[in-house]
């Protein structure tokens, strides 16, 4: 799964560009140039997703971009979302049991943090998945 959220960009009459995320109504920003708007979009996306994860709120999966620009959150937020999305509604206790770990340790994987590759590999295997890394 690719954790890339699409957004719209609207030029503003006074100059600059307004960015609004399609799937996250509270996630918006603006930049003076398209490049700055894209950079700030990734920053805002990371912050909004991290806050939702920390609060235990729902996070919608990204909609298809359909030609719109996309932003990607930072790696700790991506890792937490990948584990959360892969759970597919299963209880966290089931993940903890499958990993042979405690419930709090499994819960930490669904919150932004700095999991090790070994922890992510174990979580992926417990979820019937395979961890794949990529540089873009």
Coordinates of N, CA, C and O in Angstrom, one line a residue, residues 6-117:
X6 N -3.9 12.7 -1.7 CA -4.0 13.7 -2.8 C -4.5 15.0 -2.2 O -5.2 15.0 -1.2
X7 N -4.2 16.1 -2.9 CA -4.7 17.4 -2.5 C -5.0 18.2 -3.8 O -4.5 17.9 -4.9
X8 N -5.8 19.3 -3.5 CA -6.0 20.3 -4.6 C -5.2 21.5 -4.3 O -4.8 21.8 -3.2
X9 N -4.9 22.2 -5.4 CA -4.1 23.4 -5.3 C -4.9 24.5 -6.0 O -5.3 24.3 -7.2
X10 N -5.2 25.6 -5.3 CA -5.9 26.7 -5.9 C -5.1 28.0 -5.8 O -4.7 28.4 -4.7
X11 N -4.8 28.7 -6.9 CA -4.1 29.9 -6.9 C -5.0 30.9 -6.1 O -6.2 30.9 -6.3
X12 N -4.4 31.8 -5.3 CA -5.1 32.8 -4.6 C -5.0 34.1 -5.2 O -4.0 34.5 -5.8
X13 N -6.1 34.9 -5.1 CA -6.1 36.3 -5.8 C -4.9 37.2 -5.3 O -4.4 37.9 -6.1
X14 N -4.6 37.1 -4.0 CA -3.5 37.9 -3.5 C -2.1 37.3 -3.7 O -1.1 37.9 -3.3
X15 N -2.1 36.2 -4.4 CA -0.8 35.5 -4.7 C -0.7 34.2 -3.8 O -1.3 34.1 -2.8
X16 N 0.1 33.3 -4.2 CA 0.3 32.1 -3.5 C -0.7 31.0 -3.9 O -1.6 31.3 -4.8
X17 N -0.6 29.9 -3.2 CA -1.5 28.8 -3.6 C -2.0 28.1 -2.3 O -1.3 28.0 -1.3
X18 N -3.3 27.8 -2.3 CA -4.0 27.1 -1.2 C -4.0 25.6 -1.5 O -4.4 25.2 -2.6
X19 N -3.6 24.9 -0.5 CA -3.6 23.4 -0.6 C -4.6 22.9 0.3 O -4.7 23.2 1.5
X20 N -5.5 22.0 -0.2 CA -6.5 21.3 0.7 C -6.5 19.8 0.4 O -6.6 19.4 -0.8
X21 N -6.4 19.0 1.4 CA -6.3 17.6 1.2 C -7.7 17.0 1.0 O -8.7 17.4 1.7
X22 N -7.9 16.1 0.1 CA -9.1 15.5 -0.3 C -9.8 14.7 0.8 O -11.0 14.8 1.1
X23 N -8.9 13.9 1.5 CA -9.5 13.0 2.5 C -9.4 13.5 3.9 O -9.9 12.8 4.8
X24 N -8.8 14.6 4.1 CA -8.6 15.2 5.5 C -9.0 16.6 5.5 O -8.2 17.5 5.2
X25 N -10.3 16.9 5.9 CA -10.7 18.3 5.8 C -10.0 19.3 6.6 O -9.9 20.5 6.3
X26 N -9.4 18.8 7.7 CA -8.7 19.8 8.6 C -7.2 20.0 8.1 O -6.5 20.8 8.7
X27 N -6.8 19.3 7.1 CA -5.4 19.4 6.6 C -5.4 20.4 5.4 O -5.8 20.0 4.3
X28 N -4.9 21.6 5.6 CA -4.7 22.6 4.5 C -3.6 23.5 4.9 O -3.2 23.6 6.0
X29 N -3.0 24.1 3.9 CA -1.9 25.0 4.0 C -1.8 25.9 2.8 O -2.7 25.8 1.9
X30 N -0.9 26.8 2.8 CA -0.7 27.6 1.6 C 0.8 27.9 1.5 O 1.6 27.8 2.4
X31 N 1.2 28.2 0.2 CA 2.6 28.5 0.0 C 2.7 29.6 -1.1 O 1.8 29.7 -1.9
X32 N 3.8 30.3 -1.1 CA 4.0 31.4 -2.1 C 4.2 30.8 -3.5 O 3.9 31.5 -4.4
X33 N 4.9 29.7 -3.6 CA 5.1 29.0 -4.9 C 4.6 27.6 -4.8 O 4.2 27.1 -3.7
X34 N 4.4 27.0 -6.0 CA 4.0 25.6 -6.0 C 4.9 24.7 -5.3 O 4.5 23.7 -4.6
X35 N 6.2 24.9 -5.4 CA 7.2 24.1 -4.7 C 7.1 24.2 -3.2 O 7.1 23.2 -2.5
X36 N 6.9 25.5 -2.7 CA 6.7 25.7 -1.3 C 5.4 25.0 -0.8 O 5.3 24.4 0.3
X37 N 4.3 25.2 -1.6 CA 3.0 24.6 -1.2 C 3.2 23.1 -1.1 O 2.6 22.5 -0.2
X38 N 3.9 22.4 -2.0 CA 4.1 21.0 -2.0 C 4.8 20.6 -0.7 O 4.5 19.6 -0.1
X39 N 5.9 21.3 -0.4 CA 6.7 21.0 0.8 C 5.8 21.1 2.0 O 5.8 20.2 2.9
X40 N 5.1 22.2 2.1 CA 4.3 22.5 3.3 C 3.1 21.5 3.4 O 2.7 21.1 4.5
X41 N 2.6 21.0 2.2 CA 1.6 20.0 2.2 C 2.1 18.7 2.9 O 1.3 18.1 3.8
X42 N 3.3 18.3 2.7 CA 3.8 17.1 3.3 C 4.0 17.3 4.8 O 3.7 16.4 5.6
X43 N 4.4 18.5 5.2 CA 4.5 18.8 6.6 C 3.2 18.8 7.4 O 3.1 18.2 8.4
X44 N 2.2 19.4 6.8 CA 0.8 19.5 7.4 C 0.2 18.1 7.4 O -0.4 17.7 8.4
X45 N 0.4 17.3 6.3 CA -0.1 16.0 6.3 C 0.5 15.1 7.4 O -0.3 14.4 8.2
X46 N 1.8 15.2 7.6 CA 2.4 14.5 8.7 C 1.9 14.9 10.0 O 1.5 14.0 10.9
X47 N 1.7 16.1 10.3 CA 1.2 16.6 11.6 C -0.2 16.2 11.8 O -0.6 15.7 12.9
X48 N -1.1 16.3 10.9 CA -2.5 15.9 11.0 C -2.6 14.4 11.3 O -3.4 14.0 12.2
X49 N -1.9 13.6 10.5 CA -2.0 12.2 10.6 C -1.4 11.7 12.0 O -2.0 10.9 12.6
X50 N -0.3 12.3 12.4 CA 0.3 12.0 13.7 C -0.7 12.3 14.8 O -0.8 11.5 15.8
X51 N -1.3 13.5 14.7 CA -2.3 13.8 15.8 C -3.4 12.9 15.8 O -3.8 12.4 16.9
X52 N -4.0 12.5 14.7 CA -5.1 11.5 14.7 C -4.6 10.2 15.3 O -5.4 9.5 16.0
X53 N -3.4 9.7 14.9 CA -2.9 8.5 15.4 C -2.7 8.6 16.9 O -3.1 7.6 17.7
X54 N -2.1 9.6 17.4 CA -1.9 9.8 18.9 C -3.2 9.8 19.7 O -3.3 9.3 20.8
X55 N -4.2 10.4 19.1 CA -5.5 10.5 19.8 C -6.4 9.2 19.6 O -7.5 9.1 20.1
X56 N -5.9 8.3 18.8 CA -6.6 7.0 18.5 C -7.8 7.2 17.6 O -8.7 6.4 17.6
X57 N -7.8 8.3 16.8 CA -8.9 8.6 15.9 C -8.8 7.8 14.6 O -7.7 7.4 14.3
X58 N -9.9 7.8 13.9 CA -9.9 7.1 12.6 C -9.0 7.9 11.6 O -9.0 9.1 11.7
X59 N -8.4 7.1 10.8 CA -7.6 7.7 9.7 C -8.1 7.1 8.4 O -7.9 5.9 8.3
X60 N -8.6 7.9 7.5 CA -9.1 7.3 6.3 C -7.9 6.8 5.4 O -6.9 7.5 5.3
X61 N -8.1 5.7 4.7 CA -7.0 5.4 3.7 C -7.0 6.4 2.6 O -8.1 7.1 2.3
X62 N -5.9 6.6 1.9 CA -5.9 7.6 0.8 C -6.8 7.2 -0.4 O -6.8 6.1 -0.7
X63 N -7.5 8.2 -0.9 CA -8.3 8.0 -2.1 C -7.3 8.0 -3.3 O -6.2 8.5 -3.2
X64 N -7.8 7.4 -4.4 CA -7.0 7.5 -5.6 C -6.7 9.0 -6.0 O -7.6 9.8 -5.8
X65 N -5.5 9.3 -6.5 CA -5.1 10.6 -6.8 C -5.9 11.2 -7.9 O -6.1 12.4 -8.0
X66 N -6.2 10.4 -8.9 CA -7.0 10.9 -10.1 C -6.4 12.1 -10.7 O -7.1 13.1 -11.0
X67 N -5.1 12.1 -10.9 CA -4.4 13.2 -11.5 C -4.0 14.4 -10.6 O -3.3 15.3 -11.0
X68 N -4.5 14.3 -9.4 CA -4.1 15.4 -8.4 C -2.7 15.2 -7.9 O -2.2 14.1 -7.8
X69 N -2.1 16.3 -7.4 CA -0.8 16.1 -6.7 C -1.0 15.3 -5.4 O -2.1 15.3 -4.8
X70 N 0.1 14.6 -4.9 CA 0.0 13.9 -3.7 C 1.1 14.3 -2.8 O 2.2 14.8 -3.2
X71 N 0.9 14.1 -1.5 CA 2.0 14.3 -0.4 C 2.1 13.0 0.4 O 1.1 12.2 0.5
X72 N 3.3 12.8 0.9 CA 3.5 11.5 1.7 C 4.0 12.0 3.1 O 4.9 12.8 3.2
X73 N 3.4 11.4 4.1 CA 3.9 11.7 5.5 C 5.3 11.1 5.7 O 5.8 10.3 5.0
X74 N 5.9 11.6 6.9 CA 7.2 11.1 7.2 C 7.2 9.6 7.5 O 6.1 9.0 7.7
X75 N 8.4 9.0 7.6 CA 8.5 7.5 7.8 C 7.8 7.0 9.0 O 7.1 6.0 9.0
X76 N 8.0 7.6 10.2 CA 7.3 7.1 11.4 C 5.8 7.0 11.3 O 5.1 6.1 11.7
X77 N 5.2 8.1 10.7 CA 3.8 8.1 10.5 C 3.3 7.0 9.5 O 2.4 6.3 9.6
X78 N 4.1 6.9 8.4 CA 3.8 5.9 7.4 C 3.8 4.5 8.0 O 2.9 3.7 7.7
X79 N 4.8 4.2 8.8 CA 4.9 2.9 9.4 C 3.7 2.6 10.3 O 3.1 1.5 10.2
X80 N 3.3 3.6 11.1 CA 2.1 3.4 12.0 C 0.9 3.1 11.1 O 0.1 2.3 11.5
X81 N 0.7 3.9 10.1 CA -0.4 3.7 9.2 C -0.5 2.4 8.5 O -1.5 1.8 8.4
X82 N 0.7 2.0 8.0 CA 0.8 0.7 7.3 C 0.3 -0.5 8.3 O -0.4 -1.3 7.9
X83 N 0.8 -0.4 9.5 CA 0.4 -1.5 10.5 C -1.1 -1.3 10.7 O -1.8 -2.3 10.7
X84 N -1.6 -0.1 11.0 CA -3.0 0.1 11.3 C -3.9 -0.4 10.1 O -4.9 -1.1 10.3
X85 N -3.5 0.0 8.9 CA -4.4 -0.4 7.7 C -4.3 -1.9 7.5 O -5.3 -2.5 7.1
X86 N -3.2 -2.5 7.8 CA -3.0 -3.9 7.5 C -3.8 -4.8 8.5 O -4.2 -5.9 8.3
X87 N -4.1 -4.2 9.7 CA -4.9 -4.9 10.7 C -6.3 -5.2 10.2 O -6.9 -6.1 10.7
X88 N -6.8 -4.3 9.4 CA -8.2 -4.5 8.8 C -9.2 -4.7 9.8 O -10.0 -5.7 9.7
X89 N -9.2 -3.9 10.9 CA -10.3 -4.0 11.9 C -10.1 -5.1 12.9 O -10.9 -5.3 13.8
X90 N -9.0 -5.9 12.8 CA -8.8 -7.0 13.8 C -8.3 -6.3 15.1 O -7.7 -5.3 15.1
X91 N -8.7 -6.9 16.3 CA -8.2 -6.4 17.5 C -6.7 -6.3 17.7 O -6.0 -7.2 17.2
X92 N -6.2 -5.3 18.4 CA -4.8 -5.2 18.6 C -4.3 -6.4 19.4 O -3.1 -6.8 19.2
X93 N -5.1 -7.0 20.3 CA -4.6 -8.1 21.0 C -4.3 -9.3 20.1 O -3.3 -10.0 20.4
X94 N -5.0 -9.4 19.0 CA -4.7 -10.5 18.1 C -3.3 -10.3 17.4 O -2.5 -11.2 17.3
X95 N -3.0 -9.0 17.1 CA -1.7 -8.7 16.6 C -0.6 -9.0 17.6 O 0.4 -9.6 17.3
X96 N -0.8 -8.6 18.8 CA 0.2 -8.8 19.9 C 0.4 -10.3 20.1 O 1.6 -10.7 20.2
X97 N -0.7 -11.1 20.1 CA -0.5 -12.6 20.2 C 0.3 -13.1 19.1 O 1.2 -14.0 19.3
X98 N 0.0 -12.7 17.9 CA 0.6 -13.3 16.7 C 2.1 -12.9 16.7 O 2.9 -13.6 16.1
X99 N 2.4 -11.7 17.2 CA 3.8 -11.3 17.3 C 4.6 -11.9 18.5 O 5.8 -11.7 18.6
X100 N 3.8 -12.4 19.4 CA 4.4 -12.9 20.7 C 5.0 -11.8 21.5 O 6.0 -11.9 22.1
X101 N 4.2 -10.7 21.6 CA 4.6 -9.6 22.4 C 3.4 -9.1 23.2 O 2.3 -9.6 23.2
X102 N 3.6 -8.0 24.0 CA 2.6 -7.5 24.8 C 1.6 -6.6 24.0 O 2.0 -6.0 23.0
X103 N 0.4 -6.3 24.6 CA -0.5 -5.4 23.9 C 0.1 -4.0 23.8 O 0.0 -3.4 22.8
X104 N 0.8 -3.5 24.9 CA 1.4 -2.1 24.8 C 2.4 -2.0 23.7 O 2.5 -1.0 23.0
X105 N 3.2 -3.1 23.5 CA 4.2 -3.1 22.5 C 3.6 -3.1 21.1 O 4.1 -2.4 20.2
X106 N 2.5 -3.8 20.9 CA 1.8 -3.8 19.6 C 1.2 -2.5 19.4 O 1.2 -2.0 18.3
X107 N 0.6 -1.9 20.4 CA 0.0 -0.6 20.3 C 1.0 0.5 19.8 O 0.6 1.4 19.0
X108 N 2.2 0.4 20.3 CA 3.2 1.4 19.9 C 3.5 1.4 18.4 O 3.8 2.4 17.8
X109 N 3.2 0.2 17.8 CA 3.4 0.1 16.3 C 2.3 0.9 15.6 O 2.5 1.1 14.4
X110 N 1.2 1.2 16.2 CA 0.1 1.9 15.5 C 0.1 3.4 15.8 O -0.8 4.1 15.5
X111 N 1.2 3.8 16.5 CA 1.4 5.2 16.8 C 2.7 5.7 16.2 O 3.6 4.9 16.1
X112 N 2.8 7.0 15.8 CA 4.1 7.4 15.3 C 5.2 7.2 16.3 O 5.0 7.5 17.5
X113 N 6.3 6.7 15.8 CA 7.4 6.5 16.7 C 8.6 6.0 15.9 O 8.6 6.3 14.7
X114 N 9.5 5.3 16.4 CA 10.6 4.8 15.7 C 10.8 3.3 15.8 O 11.7 2.8 16.5
X115 N 9.9 2.6 15.2 CA 10.0 1.1 15.3 C 11.2 0.6 14.6 O 11.7 1.3 13.6
X116 N 11.8 -0.5 15.0 CA 12.9 -1.0 14.3 C 12.4 -1.8 13.1 O 11.2 -2.2 13.0
X117 N 13.3 -2.1 12.2 CA 12.9 -2.9 11.0 C 12.5 -4.3 11.5 O 11.6 -4.9 10.9

